[in-house]
PDB file of C-alpha atoms in Angstrom:
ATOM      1  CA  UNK A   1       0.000   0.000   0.000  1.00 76.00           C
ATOM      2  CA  UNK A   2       1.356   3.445  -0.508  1.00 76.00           C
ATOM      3  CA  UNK A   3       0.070   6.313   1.297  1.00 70.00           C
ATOM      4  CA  UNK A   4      -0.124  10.132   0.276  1.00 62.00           C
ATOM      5  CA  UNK A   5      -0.512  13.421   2.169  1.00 60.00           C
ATOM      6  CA  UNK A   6      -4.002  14.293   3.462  1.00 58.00           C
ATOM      7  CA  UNK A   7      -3.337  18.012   2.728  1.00 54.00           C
ATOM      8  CA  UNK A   8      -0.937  18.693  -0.258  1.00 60.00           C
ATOM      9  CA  UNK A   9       1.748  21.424   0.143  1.00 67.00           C
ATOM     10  CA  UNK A  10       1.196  24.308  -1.777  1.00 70.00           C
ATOM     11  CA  UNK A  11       4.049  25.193  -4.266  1.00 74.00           C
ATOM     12  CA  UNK A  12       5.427  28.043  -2.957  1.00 78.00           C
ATOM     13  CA  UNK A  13       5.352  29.781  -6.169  1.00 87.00           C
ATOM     14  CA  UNK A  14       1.432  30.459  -5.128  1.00 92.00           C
ATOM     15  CA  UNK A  15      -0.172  33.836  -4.391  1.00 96.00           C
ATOM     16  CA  UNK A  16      -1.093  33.117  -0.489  1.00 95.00           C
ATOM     17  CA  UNK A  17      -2.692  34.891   2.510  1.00 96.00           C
ATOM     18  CA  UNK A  18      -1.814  33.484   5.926  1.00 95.00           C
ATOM     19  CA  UNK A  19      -4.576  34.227   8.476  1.00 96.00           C
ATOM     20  CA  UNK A  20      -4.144  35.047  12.041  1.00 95.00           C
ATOM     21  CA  UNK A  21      -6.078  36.290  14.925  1.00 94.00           C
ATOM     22  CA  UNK A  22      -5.500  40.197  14.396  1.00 96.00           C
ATOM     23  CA  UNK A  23      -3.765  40.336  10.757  1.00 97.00           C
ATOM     24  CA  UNK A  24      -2.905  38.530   7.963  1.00 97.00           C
ATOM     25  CA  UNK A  25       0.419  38.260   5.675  1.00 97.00           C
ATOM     26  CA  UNK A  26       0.131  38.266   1.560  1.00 97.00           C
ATOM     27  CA  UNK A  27       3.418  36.431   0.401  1.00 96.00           C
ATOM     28  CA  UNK A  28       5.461  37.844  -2.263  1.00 96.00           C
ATOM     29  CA  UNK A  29       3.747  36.067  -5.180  1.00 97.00           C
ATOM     30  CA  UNK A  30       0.659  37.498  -3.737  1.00 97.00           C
ATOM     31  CA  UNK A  31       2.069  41.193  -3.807  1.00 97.00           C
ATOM     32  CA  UNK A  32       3.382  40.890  -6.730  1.00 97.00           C
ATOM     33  CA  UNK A  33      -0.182  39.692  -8.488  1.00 97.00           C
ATOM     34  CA  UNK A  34      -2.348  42.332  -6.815  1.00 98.00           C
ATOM     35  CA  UNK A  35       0.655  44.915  -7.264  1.00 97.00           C
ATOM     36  CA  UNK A  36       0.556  45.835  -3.642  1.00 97.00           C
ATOM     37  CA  UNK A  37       2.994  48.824  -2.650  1.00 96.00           C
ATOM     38  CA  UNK A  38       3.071  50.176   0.925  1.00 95.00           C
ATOM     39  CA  UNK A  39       0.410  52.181   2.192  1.00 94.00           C
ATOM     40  CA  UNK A  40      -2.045  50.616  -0.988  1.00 97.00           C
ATOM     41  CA  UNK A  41      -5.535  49.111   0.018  1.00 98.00           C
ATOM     42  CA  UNK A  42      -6.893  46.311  -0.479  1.00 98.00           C
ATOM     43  CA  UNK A  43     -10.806  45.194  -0.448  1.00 97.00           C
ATOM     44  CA  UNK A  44     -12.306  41.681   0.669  1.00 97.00           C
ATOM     45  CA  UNK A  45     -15.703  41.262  -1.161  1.00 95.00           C
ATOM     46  CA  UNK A  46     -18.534  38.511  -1.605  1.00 92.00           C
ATOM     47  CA  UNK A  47     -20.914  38.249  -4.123  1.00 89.00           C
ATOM     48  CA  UNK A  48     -24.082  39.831  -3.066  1.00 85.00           C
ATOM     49  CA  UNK A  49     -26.035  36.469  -4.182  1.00 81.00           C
ATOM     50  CA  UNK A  50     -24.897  33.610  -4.276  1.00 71.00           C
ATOM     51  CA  UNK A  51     -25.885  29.808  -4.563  1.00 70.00           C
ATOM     52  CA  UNK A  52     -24.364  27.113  -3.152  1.00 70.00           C
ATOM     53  CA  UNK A  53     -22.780  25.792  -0.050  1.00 77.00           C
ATOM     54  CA  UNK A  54     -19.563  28.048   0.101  1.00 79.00           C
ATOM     55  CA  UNK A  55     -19.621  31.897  -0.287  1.00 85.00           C
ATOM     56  CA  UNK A  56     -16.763  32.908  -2.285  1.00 92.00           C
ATOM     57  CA  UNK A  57     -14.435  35.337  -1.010  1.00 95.00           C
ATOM     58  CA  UNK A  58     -12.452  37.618  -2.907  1.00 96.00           C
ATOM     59  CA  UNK A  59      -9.403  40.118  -2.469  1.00 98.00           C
ATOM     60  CA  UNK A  60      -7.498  42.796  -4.235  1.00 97.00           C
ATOM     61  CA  UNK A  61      -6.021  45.986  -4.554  1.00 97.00           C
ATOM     62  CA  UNK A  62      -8.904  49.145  -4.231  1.00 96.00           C
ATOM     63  CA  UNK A  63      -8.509  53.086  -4.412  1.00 94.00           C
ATOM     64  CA  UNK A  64     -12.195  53.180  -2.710  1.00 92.00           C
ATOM     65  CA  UNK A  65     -10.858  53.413   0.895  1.00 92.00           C
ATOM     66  CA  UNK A  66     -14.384  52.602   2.005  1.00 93.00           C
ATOM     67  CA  UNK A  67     -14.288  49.319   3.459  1.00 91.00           C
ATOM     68  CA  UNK A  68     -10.689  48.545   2.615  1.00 96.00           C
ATOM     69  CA  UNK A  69      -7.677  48.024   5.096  1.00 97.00           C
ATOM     70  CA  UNK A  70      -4.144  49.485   4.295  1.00 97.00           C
ATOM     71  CA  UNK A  71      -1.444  47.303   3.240  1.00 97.00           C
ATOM     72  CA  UNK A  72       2.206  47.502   5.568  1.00 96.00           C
ATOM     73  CA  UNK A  73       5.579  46.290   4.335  1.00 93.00           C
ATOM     74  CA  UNK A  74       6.934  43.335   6.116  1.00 85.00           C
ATOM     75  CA  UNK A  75       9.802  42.128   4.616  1.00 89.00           C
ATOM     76  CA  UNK A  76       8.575  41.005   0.731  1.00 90.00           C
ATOM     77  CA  UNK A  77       5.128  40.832   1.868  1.00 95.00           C
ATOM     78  CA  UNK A  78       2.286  42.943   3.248  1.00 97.00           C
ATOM     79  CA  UNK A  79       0.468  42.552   6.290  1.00 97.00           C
ATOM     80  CA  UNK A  80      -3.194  43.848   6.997  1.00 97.00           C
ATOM     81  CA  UNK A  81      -4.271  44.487  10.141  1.00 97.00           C
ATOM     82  CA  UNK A  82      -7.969  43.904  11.680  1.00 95.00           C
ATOM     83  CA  UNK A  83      -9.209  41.883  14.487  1.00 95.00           C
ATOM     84  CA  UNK A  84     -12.985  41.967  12.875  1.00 96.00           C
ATOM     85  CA  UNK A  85     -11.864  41.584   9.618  1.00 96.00           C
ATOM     86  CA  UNK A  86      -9.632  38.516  10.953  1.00 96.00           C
ATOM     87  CA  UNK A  87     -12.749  36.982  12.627  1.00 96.00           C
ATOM     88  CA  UNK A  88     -15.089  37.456   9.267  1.00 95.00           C
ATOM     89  CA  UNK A  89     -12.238  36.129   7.197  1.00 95.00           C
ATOM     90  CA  UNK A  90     -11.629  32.598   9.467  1.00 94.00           C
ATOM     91  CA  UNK A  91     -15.590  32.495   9.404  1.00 92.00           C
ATOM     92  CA  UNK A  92     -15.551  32.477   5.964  1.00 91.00           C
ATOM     93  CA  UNK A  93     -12.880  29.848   5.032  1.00 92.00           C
ATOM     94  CA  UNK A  94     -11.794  27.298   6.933  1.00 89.00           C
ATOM     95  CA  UNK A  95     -10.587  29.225  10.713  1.00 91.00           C
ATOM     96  CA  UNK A  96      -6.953  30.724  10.835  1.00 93.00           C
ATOM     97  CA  UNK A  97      -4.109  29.415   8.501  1.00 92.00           C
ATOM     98  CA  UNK A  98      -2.739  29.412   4.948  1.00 92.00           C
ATOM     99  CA  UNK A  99      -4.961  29.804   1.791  1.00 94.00           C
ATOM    100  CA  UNK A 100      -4.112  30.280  -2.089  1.00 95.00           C
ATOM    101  CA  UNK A 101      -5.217  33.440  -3.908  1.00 96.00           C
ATOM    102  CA  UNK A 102      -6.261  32.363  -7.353  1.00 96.00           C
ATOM    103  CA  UNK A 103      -5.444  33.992 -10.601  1.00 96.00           C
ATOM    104  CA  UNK A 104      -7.495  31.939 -12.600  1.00 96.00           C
ATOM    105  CA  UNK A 105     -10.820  32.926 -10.565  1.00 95.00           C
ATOM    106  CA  UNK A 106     -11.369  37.015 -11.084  1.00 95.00           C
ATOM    107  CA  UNK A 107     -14.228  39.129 -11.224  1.00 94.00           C
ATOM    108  CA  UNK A 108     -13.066  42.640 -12.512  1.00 95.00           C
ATOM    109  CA  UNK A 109     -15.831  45.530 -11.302  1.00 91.00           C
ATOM    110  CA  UNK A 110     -14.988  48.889 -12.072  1.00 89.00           C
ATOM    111  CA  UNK A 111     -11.950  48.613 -13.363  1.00 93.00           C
ATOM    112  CA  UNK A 112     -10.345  46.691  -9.887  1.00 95.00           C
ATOM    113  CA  UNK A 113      -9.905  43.311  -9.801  1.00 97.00           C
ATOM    114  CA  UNK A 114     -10.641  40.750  -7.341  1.00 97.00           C
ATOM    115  CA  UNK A 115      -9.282  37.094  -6.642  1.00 98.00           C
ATOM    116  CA  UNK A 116     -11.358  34.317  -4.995  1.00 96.00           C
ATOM    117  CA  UNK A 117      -9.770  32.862  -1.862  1.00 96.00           C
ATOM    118  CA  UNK A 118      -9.932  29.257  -2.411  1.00 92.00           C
ATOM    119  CA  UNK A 119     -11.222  28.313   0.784  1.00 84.00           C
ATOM    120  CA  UNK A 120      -9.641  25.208   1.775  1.00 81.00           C
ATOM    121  CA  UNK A 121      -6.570  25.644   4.090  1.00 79.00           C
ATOM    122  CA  UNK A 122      -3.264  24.447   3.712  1.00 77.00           C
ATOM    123  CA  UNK A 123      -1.636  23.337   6.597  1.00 63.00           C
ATOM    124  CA  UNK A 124       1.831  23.511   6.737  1.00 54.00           C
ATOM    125  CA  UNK A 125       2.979  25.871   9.453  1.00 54.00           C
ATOM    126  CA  UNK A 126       6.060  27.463   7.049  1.00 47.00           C
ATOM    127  CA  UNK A 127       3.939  29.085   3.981  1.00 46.00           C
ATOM    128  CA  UNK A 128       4.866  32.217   4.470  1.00 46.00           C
TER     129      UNK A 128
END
């Protein structure tokens, strides 16, 4: 018999957001496909309806401040701070840890575009 991972490691050429209690990290890939720069925006969205079990959610860069939390350099990435917006966010998905940003899955409304979050977590502890 020959056994496999449960939960597959995610190539770390993927755009991911780690989730934590009070902020969350974007890696470099991520940065680098929402074209984050220090002191930039970003929004996390839903569609207004939707059917089916999971609600999508989506991130990405805004210039509407309304509703959108300001990006900090750490390092190559960004970190967003926001207890509530933590809390809403591990509702959401799947609770605090790592999830892929996907290119493929975008919904462009005026002129911004935003990425679906797949919501399955990946679970190793060094994604960042």
């Amino acid at each position: 018999m020959e056994l496999t991972n449960l939960i597959q490691d995610m190539p770390t050429d993927q755009p991911r957001l780690r989730v934590y209690g009070t902020h969350a990290i974007f890696n470099s890939v991520a940065v680098r496909l929402l074209e984050l720069k220090p002191g930039d925006y970003v929004r996390f969205s839903k569609p207004r309806i939707h059917t089916g079990n999971k609600t999508p959610i989506y991130v990405g860069k805004t210039t509407n401040i309304n509703g959108a939390f300001r990006v900090f350099k750490k390092d190559a990435r960004m970190r967003v701070n926001g207890t509530v917006l933590m809390r809403k966010l591990q509702e959401s998905l799947d609770g605090p840890g790592c999830y892929r940003i996907c290119p493929e899955d975008s919904v462009t409304e005026n002129g911004e575009t935003q990425y679906n979050i797949f919501f399955r977590k990946y679970d190793k502890k060094d994604t960042d």
